[in-house]
mmCIF file of C-alpha atoms and ligand atoms in Angstrom:
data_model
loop_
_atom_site.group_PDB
_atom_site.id
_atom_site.type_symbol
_atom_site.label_atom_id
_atom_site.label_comp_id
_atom_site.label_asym_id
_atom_site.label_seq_id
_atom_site.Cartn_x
_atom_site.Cartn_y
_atom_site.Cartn_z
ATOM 1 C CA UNK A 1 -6.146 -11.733 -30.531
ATOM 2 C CA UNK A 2 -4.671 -10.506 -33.547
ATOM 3 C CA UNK A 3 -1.304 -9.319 -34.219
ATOM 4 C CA UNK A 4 -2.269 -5.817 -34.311
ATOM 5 C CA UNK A 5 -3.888 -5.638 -30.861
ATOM 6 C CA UNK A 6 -1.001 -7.564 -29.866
ATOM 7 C CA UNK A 7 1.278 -4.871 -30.989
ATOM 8 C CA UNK A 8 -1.002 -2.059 -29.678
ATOM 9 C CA UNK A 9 -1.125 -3.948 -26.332
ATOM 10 C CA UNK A 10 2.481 -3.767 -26.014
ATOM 11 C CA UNK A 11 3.211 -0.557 -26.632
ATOM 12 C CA UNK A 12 0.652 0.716 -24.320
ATOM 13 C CA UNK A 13 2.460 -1.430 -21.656
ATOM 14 C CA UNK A 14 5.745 -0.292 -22.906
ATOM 15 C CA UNK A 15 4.232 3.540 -22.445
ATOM 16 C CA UNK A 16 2.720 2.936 -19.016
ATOM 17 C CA UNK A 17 6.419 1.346 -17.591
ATOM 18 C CA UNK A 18 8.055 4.893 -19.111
ATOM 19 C CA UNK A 19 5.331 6.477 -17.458
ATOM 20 C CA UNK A 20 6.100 4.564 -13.963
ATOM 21 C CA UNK A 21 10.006 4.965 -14.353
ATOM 22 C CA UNK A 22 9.431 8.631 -14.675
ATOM 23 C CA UNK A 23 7.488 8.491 -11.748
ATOM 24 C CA UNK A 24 9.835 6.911 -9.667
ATOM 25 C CA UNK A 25 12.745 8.605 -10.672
ATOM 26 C CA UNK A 26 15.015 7.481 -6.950
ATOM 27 C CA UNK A 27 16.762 10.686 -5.510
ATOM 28 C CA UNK A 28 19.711 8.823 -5.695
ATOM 29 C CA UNK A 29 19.393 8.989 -9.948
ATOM 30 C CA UNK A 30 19.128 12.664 -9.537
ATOM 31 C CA UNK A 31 22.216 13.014 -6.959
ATOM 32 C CA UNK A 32 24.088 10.772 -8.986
ATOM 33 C CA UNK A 33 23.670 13.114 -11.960
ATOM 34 C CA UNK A 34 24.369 16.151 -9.650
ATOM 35 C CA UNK A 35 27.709 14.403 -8.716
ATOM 36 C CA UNK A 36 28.603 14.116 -12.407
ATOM 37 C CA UNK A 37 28.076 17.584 -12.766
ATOM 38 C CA UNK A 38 30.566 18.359 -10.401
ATOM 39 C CA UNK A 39 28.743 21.466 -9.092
ATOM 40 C CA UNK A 40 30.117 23.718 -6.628
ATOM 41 C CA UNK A 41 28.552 24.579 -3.164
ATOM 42 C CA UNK A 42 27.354 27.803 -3.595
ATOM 43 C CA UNK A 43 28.468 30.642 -1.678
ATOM 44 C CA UNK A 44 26.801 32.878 -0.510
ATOM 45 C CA UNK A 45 27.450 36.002 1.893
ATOM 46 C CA UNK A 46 24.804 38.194 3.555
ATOM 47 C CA UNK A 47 25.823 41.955 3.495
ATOM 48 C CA UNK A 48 23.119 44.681 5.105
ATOM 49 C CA UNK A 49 20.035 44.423 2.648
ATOM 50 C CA UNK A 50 21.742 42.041 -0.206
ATOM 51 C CA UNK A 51 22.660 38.833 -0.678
ATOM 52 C CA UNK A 52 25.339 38.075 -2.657
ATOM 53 C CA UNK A 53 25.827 35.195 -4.615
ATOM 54 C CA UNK A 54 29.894 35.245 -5.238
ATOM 55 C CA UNK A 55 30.906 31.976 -7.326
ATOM 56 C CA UNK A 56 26.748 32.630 -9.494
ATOM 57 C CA UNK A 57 28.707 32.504 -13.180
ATOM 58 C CA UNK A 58 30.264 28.891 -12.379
ATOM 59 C CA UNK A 59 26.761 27.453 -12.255
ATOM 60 C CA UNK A 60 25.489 28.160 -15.739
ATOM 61 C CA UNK A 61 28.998 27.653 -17.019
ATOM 62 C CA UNK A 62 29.077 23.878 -15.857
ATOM 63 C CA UNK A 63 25.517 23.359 -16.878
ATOM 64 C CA UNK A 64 26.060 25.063 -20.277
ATOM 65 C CA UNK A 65 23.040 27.395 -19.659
ATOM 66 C CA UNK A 66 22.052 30.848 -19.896
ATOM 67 C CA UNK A 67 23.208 33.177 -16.914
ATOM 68 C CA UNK A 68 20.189 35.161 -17.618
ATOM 69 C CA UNK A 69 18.038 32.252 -17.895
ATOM 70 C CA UNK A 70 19.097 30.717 -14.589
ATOM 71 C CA UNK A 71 19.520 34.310 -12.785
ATOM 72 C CA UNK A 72 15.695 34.171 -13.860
ATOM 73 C CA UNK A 73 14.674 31.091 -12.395
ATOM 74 C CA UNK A 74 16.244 32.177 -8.899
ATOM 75 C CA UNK A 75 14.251 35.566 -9.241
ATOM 76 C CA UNK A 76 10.903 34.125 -9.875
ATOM 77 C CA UNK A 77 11.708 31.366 -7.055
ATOM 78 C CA UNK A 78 12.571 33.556 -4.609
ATOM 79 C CA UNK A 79 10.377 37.104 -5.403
ATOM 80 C CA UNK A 80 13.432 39.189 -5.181
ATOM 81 C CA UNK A 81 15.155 41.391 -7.885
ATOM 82 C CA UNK A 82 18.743 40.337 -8.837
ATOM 83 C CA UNK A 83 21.360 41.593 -11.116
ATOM 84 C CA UNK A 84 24.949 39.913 -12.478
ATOM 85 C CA UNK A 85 27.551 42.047 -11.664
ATOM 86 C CA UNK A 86 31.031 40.180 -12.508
ATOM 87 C CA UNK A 87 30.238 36.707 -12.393
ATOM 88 C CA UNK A 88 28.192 37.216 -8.755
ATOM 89 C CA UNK A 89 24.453 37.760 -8.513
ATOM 90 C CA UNK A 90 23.009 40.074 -6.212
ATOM 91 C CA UNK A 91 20.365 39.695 -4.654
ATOM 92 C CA UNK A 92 17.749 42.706 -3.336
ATOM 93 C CA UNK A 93 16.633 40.847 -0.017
ATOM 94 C CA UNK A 94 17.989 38.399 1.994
ATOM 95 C CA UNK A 95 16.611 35.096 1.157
ATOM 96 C CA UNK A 96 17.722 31.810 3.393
ATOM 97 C CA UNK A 97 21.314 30.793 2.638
ATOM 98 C CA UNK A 98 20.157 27.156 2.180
ATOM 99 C CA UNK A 99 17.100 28.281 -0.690
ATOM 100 C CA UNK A 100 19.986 28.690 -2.938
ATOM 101 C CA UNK A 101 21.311 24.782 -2.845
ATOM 102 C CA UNK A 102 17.710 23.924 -2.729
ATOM 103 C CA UNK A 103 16.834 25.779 -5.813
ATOM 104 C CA UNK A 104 19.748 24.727 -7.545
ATOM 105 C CA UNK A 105 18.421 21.177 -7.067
ATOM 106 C CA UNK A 106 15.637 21.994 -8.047
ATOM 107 C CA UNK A 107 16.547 23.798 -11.244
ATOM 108 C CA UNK A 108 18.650 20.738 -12.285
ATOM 109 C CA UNK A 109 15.374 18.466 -11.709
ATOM 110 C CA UNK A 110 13.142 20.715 -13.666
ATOM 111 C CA UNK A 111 15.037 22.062 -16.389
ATOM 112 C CA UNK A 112 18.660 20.244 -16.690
ATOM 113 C CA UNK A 113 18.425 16.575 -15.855
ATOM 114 C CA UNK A 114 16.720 14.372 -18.725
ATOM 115 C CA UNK A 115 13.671 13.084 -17.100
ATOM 116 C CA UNK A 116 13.968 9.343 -19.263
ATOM 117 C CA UNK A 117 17.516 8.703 -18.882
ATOM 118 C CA UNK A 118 18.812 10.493 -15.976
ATOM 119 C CA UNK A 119 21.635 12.091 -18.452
ATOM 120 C CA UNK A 120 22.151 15.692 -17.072
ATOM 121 C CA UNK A 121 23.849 16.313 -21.004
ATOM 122 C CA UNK A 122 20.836 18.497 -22.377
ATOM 123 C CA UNK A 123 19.742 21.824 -23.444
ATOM 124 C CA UNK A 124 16.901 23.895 -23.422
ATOM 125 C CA UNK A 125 14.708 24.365 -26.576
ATOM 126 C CA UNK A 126 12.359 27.347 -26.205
ATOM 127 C CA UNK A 127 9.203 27.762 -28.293
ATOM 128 C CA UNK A 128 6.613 30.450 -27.765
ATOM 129 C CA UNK A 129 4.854 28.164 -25.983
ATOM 130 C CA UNK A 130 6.978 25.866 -24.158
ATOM 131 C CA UNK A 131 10.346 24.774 -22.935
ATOM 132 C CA UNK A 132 11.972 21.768 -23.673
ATOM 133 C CA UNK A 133 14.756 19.580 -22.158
ATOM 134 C CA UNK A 134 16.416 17.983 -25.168
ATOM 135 C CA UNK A 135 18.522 15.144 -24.431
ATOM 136 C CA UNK A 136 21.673 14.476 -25.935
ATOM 137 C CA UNK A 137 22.223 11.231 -24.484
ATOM 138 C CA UNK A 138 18.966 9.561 -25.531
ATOM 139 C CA UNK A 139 17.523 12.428 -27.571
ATOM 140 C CA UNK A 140 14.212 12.772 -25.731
ATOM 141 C CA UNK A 141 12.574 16.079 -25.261
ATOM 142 C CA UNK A 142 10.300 16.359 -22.621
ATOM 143 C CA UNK A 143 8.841 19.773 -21.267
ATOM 144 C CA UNK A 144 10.731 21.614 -18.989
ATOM 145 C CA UNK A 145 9.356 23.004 -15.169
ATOM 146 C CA UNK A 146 9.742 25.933 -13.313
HETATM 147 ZN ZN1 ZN B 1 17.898 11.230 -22.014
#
């Protein structure tokens, strides 16, 4: 074999363990990251037609993204119209209380938590086209979900 197969050999193996790693990403990783975070439970209170989402603003705050951006992601989740009035979302409909912690999860999974090193210290790069997690930890980018 010569050293340039050798080299080309390696890296594919290299690539396919990044590939499996990514795969296998443990929920643990992914609470542990949520834990560093420090995230609140969200609250949430039910009144007539609207749900109202009371501490919405801390959210975004601690994970230094856009309120509309992350207002958005609940909207499309859920199929309901929403709108930030004082730090609180409302919500037209009454979704189930426990879609919110699940969607928060969720969000941090698709669009928050760095998908080669776990670090939850990124930020969103938007093109036309795509979105990108951008790492600050390990400086990967890797497209963005949801
Ligand atoms: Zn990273």
């Amino acid at each position: 074999m010569t050293e340039n197969n050798q080299v080309k050999q390696t890296r594919e193996q290299y690539e396919a363990l990044l590939e499996r790693l990514r795969k296998a990403r443990p929920e643990s990783e992914i609470q542990s990251a949520e834990e560093r975070l420090k995230l609140p439970q969200p609250k949430i209170l039910v009144t007539g037609k609207k749900t109202i989402f009371i501490n919405f603003s801390d959210f975004p705050r601690l994970l230094r993204r856009d309120e509309n951006e992350f207002l958005n992601y609940f909207r499309s989740q859920l199929a309901i119209n929403a709108s930030i009035e004082n730090g609180r979302a409302i919500f037209m409909g009454r979704p189930d209380k426990s879609s919110f912690s699940a969607l928060i999860s969720r969000y941090l999974k698709e669009r928050v938590i760095c998908p080669v090193c776990n670090s939850p210290d990124t930020h969103l790069e938007k093109s036309k086209q795509t979105t990108l997690i951008v790492c600050e930890a390990c400086g990967a980018r890797s497209a963005a979900k949801g």
